[in-house]
PDB file of C-alpha atoms in Angstrom:
ATOM      1  CA  MET A   1      22.887 152.570  68.220  1.00  0.00           C
ATOM      2  CA  SER A   2      22.498 154.547  64.990  1.00  0.00           C
ATOM      3  CA  LEU A   3      19.320 155.849  63.406  1.00  0.00           C
ATOM      4  CA  ARG A   4      20.048 153.533  60.463  1.00  0.00           C
ATOM      5  CA  ALA A   5      19.827 150.553  62.846  1.00  0.00           C
ATOM      6  CA  TYR A   6      16.449 151.762  64.173  1.00  0.00           C
ATOM      7  CA  ALA A   7      15.179 152.381  60.656  1.00  0.00           C
ATOM      8  CA  SER A   8      16.327 148.951  59.635  1.00  0.00           C
ATOM      9  CA  GLU A   9      14.277 147.224  62.344  1.00  0.00           C
ATOM     10  CA  ALA A  10      11.097 149.174  61.416  1.00  0.00           C
ATOM     11  CA  LEU A  11      11.584 148.688  57.692  1.00  0.00           C
ATOM     12  CA  GLY A  12      12.628 145.056  57.998  1.00  0.00           C
ATOM     13  CA  THR A  13       9.633 144.106  60.158  1.00  0.00           C
ATOM     14  CA  GLY A  14       7.274 145.994  57.885  1.00  0.00           C
ATOM     15  CA  LEU A  15       8.570 144.193  54.812  1.00  0.00           C
ATOM     16  CA  LEU A  16       8.409 140.891  56.645  1.00  0.00           C
ATOM     17  CA  LEU A  17       4.734 141.427  57.334  1.00  0.00           C
ATOM     18  CA  ILE A  18       4.088 142.393  53.736  1.00  0.00           C
ATOM     19  CA  GLY A  19       5.684 139.128  52.794  1.00  0.00           C
ATOM     20  CA  VAL A  20       3.700 137.009  55.261  1.00  0.00           C
ATOM     21  CA  VAL A  21       0.332 138.643  54.775  1.00  0.00           C
ATOM     22  CA  GLY A  22       0.628 139.394  51.071  1.00  0.00           C
ATOM     23  CA  SER A  23       1.682 135.876  50.171  1.00  0.00           C
ATOM     24  CA  GLY A  24      -1.156 134.494  52.263  1.00  0.00           C
ATOM     25  CA  ILE A  25      -3.715 136.623  50.416  1.00  0.00           C
ATOM     26  CA  MET A  26      -2.219 135.741  47.005  1.00  0.00           C
ATOM     27  CA  GLY A  27      -1.764 132.064  47.849  1.00  0.00           C
ATOM     28  CA  GLU A  28      -5.380 131.660  49.093  1.00  0.00           C
ATOM     29  CA  SER A  29      -6.759 133.466  46.081  1.00  0.00           C
ATOM     30  CA  LEU A  30      -4.907 131.284  43.614  1.00  0.00           C
ATOM     31  CA  ALA A  31      -5.197 127.936  45.438  1.00  0.00           C
ATOM     32  CA  ASP A  32      -8.885 127.518  44.634  1.00  0.00           C
ATOM     33  CA  GLY A  33      -9.667 126.217  48.116  1.00  0.00           C
ATOM     34  CA  ASN A  34      -6.595 124.009  48.485  1.00  0.00           C
ATOM     35  CA  MET A  35      -5.224 125.075  51.908  1.00  0.00           C
ATOM     36  CA  ALA A  36      -2.020 122.984  51.461  1.00  0.00           C
ATOM     37  CA  VAL A  37      -1.100 124.909  48.342  1.00  0.00           C
ATOM     38  CA  ALA A  38      -1.930 128.210  50.018  1.00  0.00           C
ATOM     39  CA  LEU A  39       0.274 127.351  53.056  1.00  0.00           C
ATOM     40  CA  LEU A  40       3.105 126.193  50.830  1.00  0.00           C
ATOM     41  CA  ALA A  41       3.037 129.522  48.996  1.00  0.00           C
ATOM     42  CA  ASN A  42       2.926 131.405  52.289  1.00  0.00           C
ATOM     43  CA  ALA A  43       5.772 129.391  53.745  1.00  0.00           C
ATOM     44  CA  ILE A  44       8.106 129.715  50.706  1.00  0.00           C
ATOM     45  CA  ALA A  45       7.456 133.478  50.322  1.00  0.00           C
ATOM     46  CA  THR A  46       8.109 134.088  54.067  1.00  0.00           C
ATOM     47  CA  GLY A  47      11.394 132.093  53.942  1.00  0.00           C
ATOM     48  CA  CYS A  48      12.502 133.955  50.804  1.00  0.00           C
ATOM     49  CA  ILE A  49      11.859 137.414  52.260  1.00  0.00           C
ATOM     50  CA  LEU A  50      13.520 136.479  55.550  1.00  0.00           C
ATOM     51  CA  TYR A  51      16.674 135.442  53.784  1.00  0.00           C
ATOM     52  CA  ALA A  52      16.719 138.690  51.819  1.00  0.00           C
ATOM     53  CA  LEU A  53      16.001 140.938  54.820  1.00  0.00           C
ATOM     54  CA  ILE A  54      18.504 139.305  57.190  1.00  0.00           C
ATOM     55  CA  THR A  55      21.221 139.359  54.555  1.00  0.00           C
ATOM     56  CA  VAL A  56      20.680 143.026  53.598  1.00  0.00           C
ATOM     57  CA  LEU A  57      19.825 144.534  57.011  1.00  0.00           C
ATOM     58  CA  GLY A  58      21.815 142.278  59.292  1.00  0.00           C
ATOM     59  CA  PRO A  59      24.949 144.449  59.132  1.00  0.00           C
ATOM     60  CA  LEU A  60      22.911 147.527  60.103  1.00  0.00           C
ATOM     61  CA  SER A  61      20.804 146.393  63.061  1.00  0.00           C
ATOM     62  CA  GLY A  62      21.394 142.623  63.560  1.00  0.00           C
ATOM     63  CA  ALA A  63      18.152 142.008  61.736  1.00  0.00           C
ATOM     64  CA  HIS A  64      16.091 141.009  64.742  1.00  0.00           C
ATOM     65  CA  PHE A  65      12.627 141.998  63.418  1.00  0.00           C
ATOM     66  CA  ASN A  66      11.311 140.143  66.426  1.00  0.00           C
ATOM     67  CA  PRO A  67      10.837 141.187  70.058  1.00  0.00           C
ATOM     68  CA  ALA A  68      11.534 137.668  71.283  1.00  0.00           C
ATOM     69  CA  VAL A  69      14.927 137.751  69.527  1.00  0.00           C
ATOM     70  CA  THR A  70      15.636 141.211  70.876  1.00  0.00           C
ATOM     71  CA  LEU A  71      14.719 140.035  74.368  1.00  0.00           C
ATOM     72  CA  ALA A  72      17.128 137.099  74.006  1.00  0.00           C
ATOM     73  CA  PHE A  73      20.020 139.355  72.893  1.00  0.00           C
ATOM     74  CA  TRP A  74      19.278 141.713  75.771  1.00  0.00           C
ATOM     75  CA  LEU A  75      19.359 138.865  78.292  1.00  0.00           C
ATOM     76  CA  ARG A  76      22.675 137.805  76.839  1.00  0.00           C
ATOM     77  CA  GLY A  77      24.007 141.302  77.444  1.00  0.00           C
ATOM     78  CA  GLU A  78      24.561 141.951  73.773  1.00  0.00           C
ATOM     79  CA  VAL A  79      21.980 144.740  73.384  1.00  0.00           C
ATOM     80  CA  ALA A  80      21.528 147.708  75.720  1.00  0.00           C
ATOM     81  CA  ALA A  81      18.146 147.998  77.476  1.00  0.00           C
ATOM     82  CA  THR A  82      17.290 151.341  75.791  1.00  0.00           C
ATOM     83  CA  THR A  83      18.176 149.940  72.370  1.00  0.00           C
ATOM     84  CA  ALA A  84      16.134 146.807  72.994  1.00  0.00           C
ATOM     85  CA  LEU A  85      13.128 148.846  74.013  1.00  0.00           C
ATOM     86  CA  ILE A  86      13.362 151.112  70.888  1.00  0.00           C
ATOM     87  CA  TYR A  87      13.777 148.043  68.711  1.00  0.00           C
ATOM     88  CA  VAL A  88      10.568 146.469  70.092  1.00  0.00           C
ATOM     89  CA  VAL A  89       8.543 149.657  69.623  1.00  0.00           C
ATOM     90  CA  LEU A  90       9.823 149.983  66.028  1.00  0.00           C
ATOM     91  CA  GLN A  91       9.220 146.280  65.268  1.00  0.00           C
ATOM     92  CA  ILE A  92       5.610 146.533  66.412  1.00  0.00           C
ATOM     93  CA  SER A  93       5.030 149.806  64.593  1.00  0.00           C
ATOM     94  CA  GLY A  94       6.693 148.505  61.396  1.00  0.00           C
ATOM     95  CA  GLY A  95       4.704 145.313  61.448  1.00  0.00           C
ATOM     96  CA  LEU A  96       1.356 147.208  61.732  1.00  0.00           C
ATOM     97  CA  VAL A  97       2.257 149.538  58.919  1.00  0.00           C
ATOM     98  CA  GLY A  98       3.284 146.542  56.821  1.00  0.00           C
ATOM     99  CA  VAL A  99      -0.092 144.915  57.302  1.00  0.00           C
ATOM    100  CA  TRP A 100      -1.985 148.118  56.368  1.00  0.00           C
ATOM    101  CA  LEU A 101       0.169 148.607  53.253  1.00  0.00           C
ATOM    102  CA  THR A 102      -0.637 145.007  52.201  1.00  0.00           C
ATOM    103  CA  HIS A 103      -4.350 145.646  52.647  1.00  0.00           C
ATOM    104  CA  PHE A 104      -3.983 148.661  50.399  1.00  0.00           C
ATOM    105  CA  MET A 105      -2.081 146.735  47.781  1.00  0.00           C
ATOM    106  CA  PHE A 106      -4.803 144.089  47.564  1.00  0.00           C
ATOM    107  CA  GLU A 107      -7.669 146.622  47.733  1.00  0.00           C
ATOM    108  CA  LEU A 108      -8.986 145.387  51.099  1.00  0.00           C
ATOM    109  CA  ASP A 109     -10.315 147.395  54.004  1.00  0.00           C
ATOM    110  CA  LEU A 110      -7.351 149.049  55.646  1.00  0.00           C
ATOM    111  CA  PHE A 111      -8.350 148.415  59.240  1.00  0.00           C
ATOM    112  CA  GLN A 112      -9.520 144.913  60.131  1.00  0.00           C
ATOM    113  CA  LEU A 113      -9.595 142.500  63.044  1.00  0.00           C
ATOM    114  CA  SER A 114      -9.004 138.810  62.377  1.00  0.00           C
ATOM    115  CA  THR A 115     -11.731 136.231  62.991  1.00  0.00           C
ATOM    116  CA  LYS A 116      -9.363 133.283  62.440  1.00  0.00           C
ATOM    117  CA  ALA A 117      -9.287 130.962  65.503  1.00  0.00           C
ATOM    118  CA  ARG A 118      -5.886 129.785  66.608  1.00  0.00           C
ATOM    119  CA  SER A 119      -6.128 128.630  70.224  1.00  0.00           C
ATOM    120  CA  GLY A 120      -5.698 125.647  72.525  1.00  0.00           C
ATOM    121  CA  PRO A 121      -2.871 123.994  74.439  1.00  0.00           C
ATOM    122  CA  ALA A 122      -1.415 122.292  71.356  1.00  0.00           C
ATOM    123  CA  GLN A 123      -1.018 125.569  69.474  1.00  0.00           C
ATOM    124  CA  TYR A 124       0.366 127.385  72.507  1.00  0.00           C
ATOM    125  CA  LEU A 125       2.970 124.690  73.018  1.00  0.00           C
ATOM    126  CA  SER A 126       3.689 124.849  69.294  1.00  0.00           C
ATOM    127  CA  GLU A 127       4.577 128.546  69.657  1.00  0.00           C
ATOM    128  CA  PHE A 128       7.005 127.751  72.481  1.00  0.00           C
ATOM    129  CA  ILE A 129       8.695 125.135  70.369  1.00  0.00           C
ATOM    130  CA  ALA A 130       8.724 127.342  67.196  1.00  0.00           C
ATOM    131  CA  THR A 131      10.303 130.197  69.097  1.00  0.00           C
ATOM    132  CA  PHE A 132      12.836 128.040  70.955  1.00  0.00           C
ATOM    133  CA  GLY A 133      13.771 126.502  67.609  1.00  0.00           C
ATOM    134  CA  LEU A 134      14.206 129.905  66.018  1.00  0.00           C
ATOM    135  CA  LEU A 135      16.649 130.892  68.743  1.00  0.00           C
ATOM    136  CA  PHE A 136      18.418 127.575  68.423  1.00  0.00           C
ATOM    137  CA  VAL A 137      19.245 128.126  64.790  1.00  0.00           C
ATOM    138  CA  ILE A 138      20.200 131.819  65.406  1.00  0.00           C
ATOM    139  CA  PHE A 139      22.564 131.192  68.321  1.00  0.00           C
ATOM    140  CA  GLY A 140      23.774 127.887  66.958  1.00  0.00           C
ATOM    141  CA  GLY A 141      24.497 129.491  63.632  1.00  0.00           C
ATOM    142  CA  LEU A 142      26.312 132.420  65.236  1.00  0.00           C
ATOM    143  CA  LYS A 143      28.506 129.859  67.135  1.00  0.00           C
ATOM    144  CA  SER A 144      29.268 127.644  64.167  1.00  0.00           C
ATOM    145  CA  ARG A 145      28.781 129.565  60.901  1.00  0.00           C
ATOM    146  CA  PRO A 146      27.737 133.236  61.312  1.00  0.00           C
ATOM    147  CA  ASP A 147      27.630 133.761  57.538  1.00  0.00           C
ATOM    148  CA  ALA A 148      24.956 131.041  57.296  1.00  0.00           C
ATOM    149  CA  VAL A 149      22.471 132.581  59.749  1.00  0.00           C
ATOM    150  CA  PRO A 150      20.207 134.165  57.030  1.00  0.00           C
ATOM    151  CA  THR A 151      19.953 130.768  55.346  1.00  0.00           C
ATOM    152  CA  LEU A 152      19.401 128.911  58.572  1.00  0.00           C
ATOM    153  CA  VAL A 153      16.595 131.222  59.710  1.00  0.00           C
ATOM    154  CA  ALA A 154      14.896 131.219  56.298  1.00  0.00           C
ATOM    155  CA  LEU A 155      14.977 127.419  56.105  1.00  0.00           C
ATOM    156  CA  TYR A 156      13.874 126.942  59.664  1.00  0.00           C
ATOM    157  CA  ILE A 157      10.845 129.222  59.334  1.00  0.00           C
ATOM    158  CA  THR A 158       9.840 127.728  55.989  1.00  0.00           C
ATOM    159  CA  GLY A 159       9.919 124.280  57.551  1.00  0.00           C
ATOM    160  CA  ALA A 160       8.316 125.352  60.815  1.00  0.00           C
ATOM    161  CA  TYR A 161       5.226 126.518  58.888  1.00  0.00           C
ATOM    162  CA  TRP A 162       4.670 122.792  58.269  1.00  0.00           C
ATOM    163  CA  PHE A 163       5.886 120.977  61.331  1.00  0.00           C
ATOM    164  CA  THR A 164       4.207 123.130  63.969  1.00  0.00           C
ATOM    165  CA  SER A 165       0.409 123.140  64.491  1.00  0.00           C
ATOM    166  CA  SER A 166       0.392 126.950  64.868  1.00  0.00           C
ATOM    167  CA  THR A 167       2.297 127.454  61.588  1.00  0.00           C
ATOM    168  CA  SER A 168       5.139 129.021  63.501  1.00  0.00           C
ATOM    169  CA  PHE A 169       4.490 132.695  64.225  1.00  0.00           C
ATOM    170  CA  ALA A 170       7.455 132.691  66.664  1.00  0.00           C
ATOM    171  CA  ASN A 171       7.412 136.489  66.835  1.00  0.00           C
ATOM    172  CA  PRO A 172       5.337 138.796  69.117  1.00  0.00           C
ATOM    173  CA  ALA A 173       5.422 141.740  66.649  1.00  0.00           C
ATOM    174  CA  VAL A 174       4.263 139.475  63.808  1.00  0.00           C
ATOM    175  CA  THR A 175       1.537 137.947  66.046  1.00  0.00           C
ATOM    176  CA  LEU A 176       0.185 141.318  67.024  1.00  0.00           C
ATOM    177  CA  ALA A 177       0.248 142.592  63.378  1.00  0.00           C
ATOM    178  CA  ARG A 178      -1.465 139.438  62.152  1.00  0.00           C
ATOM    179  CA  SER A 179      -4.335 140.044  64.580  1.00  0.00           C
ATOM    180  CA  VAL A 180      -5.385 143.074  62.519  1.00  0.00           C
ATOM    181  CA  THR A 181      -5.809 141.320  59.202  1.00  0.00           C
ATOM    182  CA  ASP A 182      -8.831 139.167  58.533  1.00  0.00           C
ATOM    183  CA  THR A 183      -7.016 137.189  55.832  1.00  0.00           C
ATOM    184  CA  PHE A 184      -5.236 133.797  55.504  1.00  0.00           C
ATOM    185  CA  ALA A 185      -2.422 134.815  57.845  1.00  0.00           C
ATOM    186  CA  GLY A 186      -4.662 136.284  60.595  1.00  0.00           C
ATOM    187  CA  ILE A 187      -5.118 135.341  64.259  1.00  0.00           C
ATOM    188  CA  ASN A 188      -8.134 136.275  66.363  1.00  0.00           C
ATOM    189  CA  PRO A 189      -7.078 139.103  68.726  1.00  0.00           C
ATOM    190  CA  GLY A 190      -8.503 137.126  71.650  1.00  0.00           C
ATOM    191  CA  HIS A 191      -6.095 134.222  70.952  1.00  0.00           C
ATOM    192  CA  MET A 192      -3.091 136.481  70.324  1.00  0.00           C
ATOM    193  CA  PRO A 193      -2.012 137.103  74.004  1.00  0.00           C
ATOM    194  CA  MET A 194      -1.260 133.489  74.825  1.00  0.00           C
ATOM    195  CA  PHE A 195       0.744 133.116  71.599  1.00  0.00           C
ATOM    196  CA  ILE A 196       2.882 136.099  72.691  1.00  0.00           C
ATOM    197  CA  VAL A 197       3.223 134.815  76.283  1.00  0.00           C
ATOM    198  CA  MET A 198       4.591 131.452  75.011  1.00  0.00           C
ATOM    199  CA  GLN A 199       6.945 133.168  72.598  1.00  0.00           C
ATOM    200  CA  LEU A 200       8.381 135.312  75.384  1.00  0.00           C
ATOM    201  CA  VAL A 201       8.680 132.338  77.752  1.00  0.00           C
ATOM    202  CA  ALA A 202      10.525 130.464  75.021  1.00  0.00           C
ATOM    203  CA  ALA A 203      12.838 133.440  74.542  1.00  0.00           C
ATOM    204  CA  VAL A 204      13.795 133.409  78.282  1.00  0.00           C
ATOM    205  CA  VAL A 205      14.150 129.667  78.493  1.00  0.00           C
ATOM    206  CA  GLY A 206      16.041 129.515  75.221  1.00  0.00           C
ATOM    207  CA  THR A 207      18.458 132.246  76.119  1.00  0.00           C
ATOM    208  CA  PHE A 208      19.774 130.370  79.166  1.00  0.00           C
ATOM    209  CA  ALA A 209      19.523 126.826  77.737  1.00  0.00           C
ATOM    210  CA  LEU A 210      21.287 127.783  74.556  1.00  0.00           C
ATOM    211  CA  ARG A 211      23.938 129.785  76.358  1.00  0.00           C
ATOM    212  CA  TRP A 212      24.911 126.567  78.104  1.00  0.00           C
ATOM    213  CA  LEU A 213      24.638 124.438  74.944  1.00  0.00           C
ATOM    214  CA  PHE A 214      26.707 126.686  72.803  1.00  0.00           C
ATOM    215  CA  ALA A 215      29.112 127.866  75.502  1.00  0.00           C
ATOM    216  CA  LYS A 216      32.582 128.723  74.302  1.00  0.00           C
TER     217      LYS A 216
END
């Protein structure tokens, strides 16, 4: 895998976190206490940047930006183990840098820990469903209309912000990065591990279930 592919994963995940966290900060500050408006702004901005990032960086790295997606492609034998490991490290690193750059943009303390509670069986199940659904649209899209994958992922995540109780993190790197921002998009670090466990379980289950569903 080329250095450009590795750079794409770091850059893409960093920009994704800037989109997620930045739009959360801006949405909350302008919504005047209306959490529905803030969430709508957050969802739309996230969907928009996902579409742009996947379209632009997909040809370079596959535009994973997500350890759960990378795990699924590795389990399918489409990414080498070394490449997958480097991708995950760069996704996590890029996500953290993206959060810190966002804090700097909005003149917030650079280093924070979130105090936002996101826990309980309902939210953990929600993360399993959100991640499984993300893989569903990725692999289903690759099977039926590869050119539509950026649109499918963007639309799915925008919708999943609203139809999942956890607001669809569906990404271990994003979850980890959001634990170090005490803003609208944050998650308490103590609640983060179970989100990540459910995302990874969904990646494993989804890989094999969707391989059967979309078999050639």
